[in-house]
Structures are given as structure tokens and as C-alpha cells.
Amino acid sequence: MTFTDLCLKFADEAEASSVLFTEVPVEWDNTDPDSPVPTKWEKVKNFRNTDILPKVVLTPATFDPEGNELTPPVYEDGYFVNVRLLGNENGSILDSFKVEPDTPQRVWAGVELGK
Amino acid sequence: MSYSNSYPTQRATLNLDFANGGDQLDSRLTYTRSSTGTYMSSEKALSSENLLLQSQDFDTTWDSVGLSSRSGGNADPAGGTTAHRFIEDSSSATHRVYQTVSSAGKTSLTVYAKQAVGTRYLALKVSTGSGGPYDWVVATYDLAGGTPAMTTGTGATSIAKSSAQTLSGGGFYKCTLTVESSGGGVNVSMTSVTTPSPANYGHIGYTGDGASAIDVAFSSLNSTGATDYNATTTQIHREFAPTLKTASADAPRFEYDPITGNAEGLLVQSQATNSYPNSSDMTGTAGARTNIDSNVAVGPTGGLTADAVRLDSTNSNDHYKDYSYTAAASTVYTFSVYVKAAGLSYICIRPKVNFTATPYIFFNLSTGAVTGGDGVAESVGNGWYRCSVKATSSGATTSTFRLYVTDNGSTTTVATGDSYRAVLGTGLQVEASSAPSSLISTSGASATRAADVCTLVSEPLLDNGSGALVTEYDMQSAGETSFVLHAERSVGATNSGGVSVTNKYLTVNGTYEDIGSTSSNVFHKVAASWENGSQKISRDGGAVAEDTATVIPSGVDTLHIGTRQDGGESVNGHIKSIAIYSEPLTSTNLTTLSQ
């Protein structure tokens, strides 16, 4: 199977969720079998390989030899997600969120940086 | 009733055996995983080796020239008294010990040495090729400190070679010579000069003073290029261990128990991330009173990836490395690392920074015993353990796990920092999970392994209304919802629809039958049956549990193996076998089949 790796940047979690997930009912009240009423919803990925990153570090924290933090890390603004798009998935909705980091903080297993 | 009557008369319509050693999937199954993934294979690789005999007894087996004495009983790098003192005689000759060996490939000769009397150098020679007068590589080591000098015979100029010396315990230097060639013999020599005569088999001759001496200990010759030490007497040391292999994307992983060698079946895991960006580098983000010797030993992958985390010379203190990563808030993380004793037989792992609890958890690397907290040590062969600790993060910021190397199971304080004793380590992993999954190798960035997805689509096999199944499996976290299998329709599928077996429930079309909690990392066998008005299940030959509110599902055409119908709630474990029956089975059948 062929893959396309995308690094995505969203303004915040809400924006990412609206693009990457769909809420679907998973449990119903079947009191009226002809009109079941959803009672529980779950978020389902729109793309199978969706990987939400933690905060992206611009400048790492520094530590003394005892492991105490001397300076805190500096984080980049935004909400970052990696998607490995399968050949049968249409990722056009993701186009406006693509970024190309020089040094990705996270890759898919087996990907060697710089190659 | 006879024993044979306990079995069903009908045959299974689908029989999947993932643990028959064939390591092949039934052609009716579809399997994908969008990234590489690692697994413990049935293959074994050379894990540790020493091709020298009498590795620390230089007056036995070794031949000698030009030495008036080479007796033992002197202080060695590890604090013992096994070092031998080479005293040169006053002849005009070479002053050395030697033995003939047979090796091939990347051959490393390692010897610990120090000055005893005078300022003699150590010279190490490896014969190469056919061992002719010009087939050799020699390195000389200044035992007062410095960089080794290397000389190559004209017959060995085209081979790759390297040398190094590192200050170790008791004033000894760890001296290493590595060549990419077969070797026919090794020499451990005293020398007053650094360059051998090219036509003299690489030997360095000079007139001895009858008094100069060096102390020599712990010799090793290894065809993997490793420089860790494994003692020998009358037999060489050679140990093989199961290999942690990497499967390419979309390749199924059939795992084997690293100790028993038994097939464990198809490995099915959820998507997971190793948040530590350099999995085979034990250097860490901080640390104190430790030295790191990189790539000195063969790790579980069969490659030269294991580092030594070595004590420095500080007494009565702790010695550790820190491994930091960016955590999400209030999340359970598991830190895991492959470790092996190398003079030190204990480690302690402590969730140190940004965790709700910070216990000291000790691991005995000789026995696998864990004390002081909720840790797990899994033996993976030839002394290697995968040790893991879980902890809950506090905030969304930098978190740190600390790895202490120590010589006891009750305190991180080491009385004697001898600069020699160490623990070998590799395969660092931090993941947001309550148990470690297969190693996700990282190099420069954290990495994510994609989920395993295995399905079978067949309406004739699966859409029988009533039916039965038998399956054998294990799971890494039995306390979490984990789907062993889920047979459901492909259109309009729901998580509670169809027939599913989880860590705790048999579910048939929305009706749950609770069979109680199961155990983590233990293989279980379940047999279940369903028809209108009855669903029954037996686990491990136990009593049958039954619910009578069952309405059989229809339109079932897809079997999801090791996951829920939407790919969620993975079993995170192994599926050994699955059998599907087109008719319901009796309670007696279920009890028998689940044994």
C-alpha cells in the first residue's frame, strides 16, 4: 500500500477535531424500535493513521546535572497532527493545514530523518 | 459420558491457526499496518562472544616470549585481584603473550592494561588474512593516556580498522583494536616504541630492562565488533539470543516467546508512539556520575546497539541518567528499556519529574525480581531484560524518567565508584500506555507505529445467525477493554453489534455476558456459542456463563481480528487461533474446547 505523510498545523484542538474526526452514535435507546435514539457518541478518525503530537518544542528545556530544570522549554503555537494518508483516502480537505517542518518532532516508525 | 463425547460433532467452518510456526496468514485474510513494527522472532543471533581462552589468566593457555614473569593476583579494574603483571626480561626480543584463534568478520580485540613499573606501552596485534608476515594490524596504547597509534602490514592496508583507549577502573585503560577481517592470532605485548617493523609479523622487538612491567586483565576477542567482557576459562564464550526484528509496513508479525521459543501467534497492537527521540542512545538528557560507552555490545536486535552505562569514580553516591520528553497532562506513561548486567546487577527506575508519584523501583538483572513499586522485568534471552515502569503525568510539560545503575536492590547509592562496572542498555521507549508495546525505534525524533488491522470478509462463513467460536489469545492490559475478535456487518456496523469477545464480555447483538476479569500477558482460551434466547461462554475450561436475552445478529460478513469493528480497543496482544462454527455448541462442548 502506498502512503503520503502529511504534517498538519491547526489553530487549536477544536479546529483539528472538526477536520480529522467525525462523531458517530455508538449506543441507542431502543425503547421505540422504529426510532432508536442515540445515547452515546464517539469520535471516529476520518483518516486511519492520525497521530496527535504533544506541544512542539522550539527550544528544549535545560537541566542541571541533578536533573532539575534550569530553563523551561519554549513551545510553538498551534496544534500539530501527523497523518499518514492511505492510497484510498482523499486528503484534499487537509491541504490548507499542511506544513513542512525542517526537523519533524515526530515521524512514522521506519522513517529515517533526512531521507 | 466419555471424554470424546465432550467434543462437538460438527466441524469448524473456519479454522485459523496463527501459532503453527508457518508465519503465514490464511490467504482469505486481509492484513495492513501503515508503518514498520518490531517483534520477537524465532530467529537467534549471536548475542555475546569471547573467542579467547583463559581470558583473565594469562599464564595458562597463552604462550609467552620475553617475559620473566606474568603472574596473577594483582588489582584489576573491577576491584578484584585477577590482573596479571607482565615483567619484561632483559633479552633483545619481543615481550608478549599470544594465542591462536579463529574468527571472521568485524573482529574486536579488547584488553585492560595499566603501567605497573616504568612507562611501557601496550601493543595489541591481530593477524589478518592468511596470517603471513605482512598480514597484521597493530595498535599501541600509551598507558599514561593519549590516543592509540595504529600500524598496518602491507597485506592488510585495504581493510577497515580502528582503535581506542578509554580510562576505566583502577587506573586501567580499556584498549580496543577492531579490524574488518578474519583473524588467525592475537598478541598482547609490552613495547617501548609505537611502530612495529613491517617485515616482522607486526611484532615489536626491543632490549628489555628486566624490570619494566604492565598489569593486564580481562581480554576479549569478539567477531561482532562488541567490546563487552565475558570471561572464559577452557571454553570460548558464545551465546545466541532471540532476535527482535523489524517487519516492514503491511507485514504481519508472528511472535515467539524469547525464553521458551514457543509460537505466540499473530501480534495485533494499537497505534503507539515512542516519545523518546533516540531509542538506542543511553546518553540521556541529563545525568550524573556516569559514563556512556556507545555501541559496545550486541542488543536484542542482534546489532551492535547496546551502550554501557558505567559508574564514574565517585564513591558513596548515586549514578544515573535522565530521559526527558514532552508529556500530555494527566496521562499514564510507560517507560521501558532493555538492560543487561555488566558488572552491576541492578537498576532503579524512578518517575522523577512531572509525575503524580515518584517511587524508586528496583530491578534485579540476575533474577528479574522487581521491588519498590509497580514495575515489570521481562526476560528476553542471554541476560537481557526489558524493564518497564508506568506513571501518571501531572501537567503538559517536560517529564523525566531517571535510570540509576547500582549494585544492590535497596538503595541507589553505590559505595565504590570503580569506573568499571556498568549496565548495558538500549531500546529506550516512553509511550502513553499502561504497558510497554513492541519497541518503536527512534533516531532524532519520536516515532509512531501504525495500528495492525486484520480482517476476513466472508458472508458465507460468518452470516449464520446462530453459531459458536473458540479462540486463544493474550493481552498486555487485561484491565482495559480489549477486543479479541469482533464479527460484525460491514454496513451499519456498531461497536456492540454482531458477536464479540473482549477481556471481559461476550457480546451478541448488544447483549453482554460478563465472564469476569482476565489476566494480563497470560494465554486464555475461550469458547462461546449463541442462538436466539441463549449466549454462553466458557474461559479456560471454567463454568459456562449464560444470558438468555440473546437476539442473533444478521448480515454479519466481516471478522475483525484483535480489534473492534472500527479498529479501536485493540487486543494489544497475540491471537493464537480462531475457530468459527456455523451452529451453536453445547455447554459441555464449550467447557471442553476452552481447556
XYZ file of C-alpha atoms in Angstrom, chain A residues 59-110:
52
model
C 13.765 25.429 22.351
C 14.298 22.450 24.647
C 14.414 22.832 28.401
C 17.830 22.875 30.033
C 18.749 20.897 33.142
C 21.479 20.885 35.755
C 23.388 17.630 36.356
C 20.902 16.682 39.046
C 18.099 16.802 36.512
C 16.498 19.990 37.785
C 15.059 22.179 35.068
C 17.075 25.375 34.631
C 15.088 26.911 31.807
C 11.687 25.729 30.629
C 11.085 24.672 27.048
C 9.710 27.147 24.558
C 6.753 25.775 22.637
C 5.437 26.671 19.204
C 1.893 27.948 18.965
C -0.621 25.714 17.270
C -1.983 22.187 17.367
C 0.019 19.648 15.395
C -1.054 16.374 13.853
C 0.649 13.872 11.566
C -1.446 11.932 9.067
C -0.167 9.023 7.003
C -2.654 9.081 4.168
C -3.526 5.750 2.584
C -3.849 5.414 -1.156
C -7.612 5.077 -0.939
C -8.122 8.097 1.323
C -8.908 11.551 -0.084
C -6.877 14.085 1.840
C -7.807 17.209 -0.071
C -9.521 18.660 2.998
C -6.119 18.692 4.684
C -4.343 20.777 2.048
C -4.753 24.124 3.793
C -3.241 22.761 7.025
C -0.051 21.263 5.586
C 3.310 22.399 6.938
C 6.803 21.180 6.127
C 8.964 21.307 9.250
C 12.718 21.251 8.752
C 13.151 18.909 11.698
C 9.989 16.942 12.366
C 9.365 16.292 16.033
C 7.684 13.020 15.189
C 7.749 10.586 12.278
C 6.131 7.276 11.437
C 8.086 4.210 12.520
C 10.656 3.262 9.926
